[in-house]
């Protein structure tokens, strides 16, 4: 599992607009979600290729390759059909950009 970290020198200042623009340039349609503390998504799959990216909070993603705690500026690719789960870690909400591959 590879977590892509936001690098200000390469990506500029992190904001919702800049993260959204980066994902859209990669060919993804982007939606914004806010998940409150305690949110948990059990094992599931998607019929599309996705990227889960985090603007704030801590979001733990678990795949067959392991677990990763995503924080502000972090993103992970979730290929179609990959079993994965996710949960909000800590007392804060997670603001996430959910990106779905177009085409």
PDB file of C-alpha atoms in Angstrom:
ATOM      1  CA  UNK A   1       0.000   0.000   0.000  1.00  0.00           C
ATOM      2  CA  UNK A   2       1.402   3.361  -1.024  1.00  0.00           C
ATOM      3  CA  UNK A   3       0.254   6.583   0.628  1.00  0.00           C
ATOM      4  CA  UNK A   4       0.905   9.657  -1.464  1.00  0.00           C
ATOM      5  CA  UNK A   5       1.784  12.598   0.755  1.00  0.00           C
ATOM      6  CA  UNK A   6       1.169  16.221  -0.149  1.00  0.00           C
ATOM      7  CA  UNK A   7       4.456  18.025  -0.795  1.00  0.00           C
ATOM      8  CA  UNK A   8       4.133  21.827  -0.675  1.00  0.00           C
ATOM      9  CA  UNK A   9       7.281  22.291  -2.782  1.00  0.00           C
ATOM     10  CA  UNK A  10       5.733  20.187  -5.543  1.00  0.00           C
ATOM     11  CA  UNK A  11       1.982  20.662  -4.972  1.00  0.00           C
ATOM     12  CA  UNK A  12       1.722  24.181  -3.512  1.00  0.00           C
ATOM     13  CA  UNK A  13      -0.241  25.119  -0.401  1.00  0.00           C
ATOM     14  CA  UNK A  14      -2.734  22.456   0.683  1.00  0.00           C
ATOM     15  CA  UNK A  15      -6.361  23.507   0.378  1.00  0.00           C
ATOM     16  CA  UNK A  16      -9.559  21.865  -0.745  1.00  0.00           C
ATOM     17  CA  UNK A  17      -9.263  23.625  -4.100  1.00  0.00           C
ATOM     18  CA  UNK A  18      -5.663  22.554  -4.758  1.00  0.00           C
ATOM     19  CA  UNK A  19      -6.255  18.938  -3.709  1.00  0.00           C
ATOM     20  CA  UNK A  20      -9.420  18.771  -5.820  1.00  0.00           C
ATOM     21  CA  UNK A  21      -7.569  20.230  -8.807  1.00  0.00           C
ATOM     22  CA  UNK A  22      -4.769  17.661  -8.442  1.00  0.00           C
ATOM     23  CA  UNK A  23      -7.255  14.766  -8.394  1.00  0.00           C
ATOM     24  CA  UNK A  24      -9.241  16.146 -11.325  1.00  0.00           C
ATOM     25  CA  UNK A  25      -6.040  16.519 -13.401  1.00  0.00           C
ATOM     26  CA  UNK A  26      -5.447  12.789 -12.819  1.00  0.00           C
ATOM     27  CA  UNK A  27      -8.847  12.079 -14.433  1.00  0.00           C
ATOM     28  CA  UNK A  28     -11.068  11.716 -11.359  1.00  0.00           C
ATOM     29  CA  UNK A  29     -14.487  13.102 -10.481  1.00  0.00           C
ATOM     30  CA  UNK A  30     -14.340  14.454  -6.915  1.00  0.00           C
ATOM     31  CA  UNK A  31     -16.923  14.616  -4.120  1.00  0.00           C
ATOM     32  CA  UNK A  32     -16.451  16.081  -0.631  1.00  0.00           C
ATOM     33  CA  UNK A  33     -17.572  14.212   2.483  1.00  0.00           C
ATOM     34  CA  UNK A  34     -17.429  14.909   6.211  1.00  0.00           C
ATOM     35  CA  UNK A  35     -17.372  11.853   8.476  1.00  0.00           C
ATOM     36  CA  UNK A  36     -17.957  12.365  12.224  1.00  0.00           C
ATOM     37  CA  UNK A  37     -15.948  10.606  14.939  1.00  0.00           C
ATOM     38  CA  UNK A  38     -16.838   6.937  15.224  1.00  0.00           C
ATOM     39  CA  UNK A  39     -17.679   6.507  11.533  1.00  0.00           C
ATOM     40  CA  UNK A  40     -16.720   3.032  10.342  1.00  0.00           C
ATOM     41  CA  UNK A  41     -17.052   1.445   6.912  1.00  0.00           C
ATOM     42  CA  UNK A  42     -16.793  -2.380   7.098  1.00  0.00           C
ATOM     43  CA  UNK A  43     -15.087  -4.436   4.384  1.00  0.00           C
ATOM     44  CA  UNK A  44     -16.444  -3.529   0.961  1.00  0.00           C
ATOM     45  CA  UNK A  45     -15.434  -3.076  -2.678  1.00  0.00           C
ATOM     46  CA  UNK A  46     -16.206  -0.624  -5.470  1.00  0.00           C
ATOM     47  CA  UNK A  47     -16.809  -1.227  -9.151  1.00  0.00           C
ATOM     48  CA  UNK A  48     -14.611   1.760 -10.045  1.00  0.00           C
ATOM     49  CA  UNK A  49     -11.034   2.872  -9.407  1.00  0.00           C
ATOM     50  CA  UNK A  50     -10.914   5.404  -6.562  1.00  0.00           C
ATOM     51  CA  UNK A  51      -8.609   7.666  -4.620  1.00  0.00           C
ATOM     52  CA  UNK A  52      -9.403   8.527  -1.004  1.00  0.00           C
ATOM     53  CA  UNK A  53      -7.787  11.821   0.010  1.00  0.00           C
ATOM     54  CA  UNK A  54      -7.948  13.607   3.366  1.00  0.00           C
ATOM     55  CA  UNK A  55      -8.179  17.348   4.030  1.00  0.00           C
ATOM     56  CA  UNK A  56      -8.386  17.113   7.833  1.00  0.00           C
ATOM     57  CA  UNK A  57      -8.680  14.533  10.584  1.00  0.00           C
ATOM     58  CA  UNK A  58      -7.330  10.976  10.574  1.00  0.00           C
ATOM     59  CA  UNK A  59      -8.846   8.278   8.379  1.00  0.00           C
ATOM     60  CA  UNK A  60      -7.577   4.701   8.734  1.00  0.00           C
ATOM     61  CA  UNK A  61      -7.785   2.649   5.551  1.00  0.00           C
ATOM     62  CA  UNK A  62      -7.243  -1.114   5.739  1.00  0.00           C
ATOM     63  CA  UNK A  63      -6.563  -3.186   2.610  1.00  0.00           C
ATOM     64  CA  UNK A  64      -5.090  -6.648   2.067  1.00  0.00           C
ATOM     65  CA  UNK A  65      -1.711  -4.853   1.808  1.00  0.00           C
ATOM     66  CA  UNK A  66      -1.981  -3.399   5.329  1.00  0.00           C
ATOM     67  CA  UNK A  67      -3.294  -0.346   7.161  1.00  0.00           C
ATOM     68  CA  UNK A  68      -2.522   3.340   6.766  1.00  0.00           C
ATOM     69  CA  UNK A  69      -3.604   6.382   8.751  1.00  0.00           C
ATOM     70  CA  UNK A  70      -4.325   9.188   6.285  1.00  0.00           C
ATOM     71  CA  UNK A  71      -3.970  12.767   7.491  1.00  0.00           C
ATOM     72  CA  UNK A  72      -4.199  16.176   5.821  1.00  0.00           C
ATOM     73  CA  UNK A  73      -2.850  15.951   2.290  1.00  0.00           C
ATOM     74  CA  UNK A  74      -2.558  12.158   2.228  1.00  0.00           C
ATOM     75  CA  UNK A  75      -4.161  10.049  -0.494  1.00  0.00           C
ATOM     76  CA  UNK A  76      -4.386   6.367  -1.350  1.00  0.00           C
ATOM     77  CA  UNK A  77      -5.479   4.608  -4.512  1.00  0.00           C
ATOM     78  CA  UNK A  78      -8.124   1.918  -4.128  1.00  0.00           C
ATOM     79  CA  UNK A  79      -8.410  -0.150  -7.322  1.00  0.00           C
ATOM     80  CA  UNK A  80     -11.819  -1.466  -8.381  1.00  0.00           C
ATOM     81  CA  UNK A  81     -12.641  -4.724  -6.651  1.00  0.00           C
ATOM     82  CA  UNK A  82     -10.122  -4.308  -3.808  1.00  0.00           C
ATOM     83  CA  UNK A  83     -11.599  -5.261  -0.440  1.00  0.00           C
ATOM     84  CA  UNK A  84     -11.006  -2.470   2.049  1.00  0.00           C
ATOM     85  CA  UNK A  85     -12.441  -0.890   5.172  1.00  0.00           C
ATOM     86  CA  UNK A  86     -12.112   2.548   6.749  1.00  0.00           C
ATOM     87  CA  UNK A  87     -12.706   4.316  10.029  1.00  0.00           C
ATOM     88  CA  UNK A  88     -12.365   7.756  11.537  1.00  0.00           C
ATOM     89  CA  UNK A  89      -9.629   7.752  14.180  1.00  0.00           C
ATOM     90  CA  UNK A  90      -9.740  10.106  17.154  1.00  0.00           C
ATOM     91  CA  UNK A  91     -12.221  12.698  18.354  1.00  0.00           C
ATOM     92  CA  UNK A  92     -12.319  14.897  15.260  1.00  0.00           C
ATOM     93  CA  UNK A  93     -14.267  14.616  12.050  1.00  0.00           C
ATOM     94  CA  UNK A  94     -12.601  13.674   8.787  1.00  0.00           C
ATOM     95  CA  UNK A  95     -13.036  15.889   5.748  1.00  0.00           C
ATOM     96  CA  UNK A  96     -12.371  13.689   2.737  1.00  0.00           C
ATOM     97  CA  UNK A  97     -12.280  14.058  -1.019  1.00  0.00           C
ATOM     98  CA  UNK A  98     -13.597  10.896  -2.639  1.00  0.00           C
ATOM     99  CA  UNK A  99     -12.296  10.633  -6.193  1.00  0.00           C
ATOM    100  CA  UNK A 100     -13.741   8.244  -8.796  1.00  0.00           C
ATOM    101  CA  UNK A 101     -11.894   7.545 -12.057  1.00  0.00           C
ATOM    102  CA  UNK A 102     -13.748   8.979 -15.043  1.00  0.00           C
ATOM    103  CA  UNK A 103     -14.097   6.869 -18.178  1.00  0.00           C
TER     104      UNK A 103
END
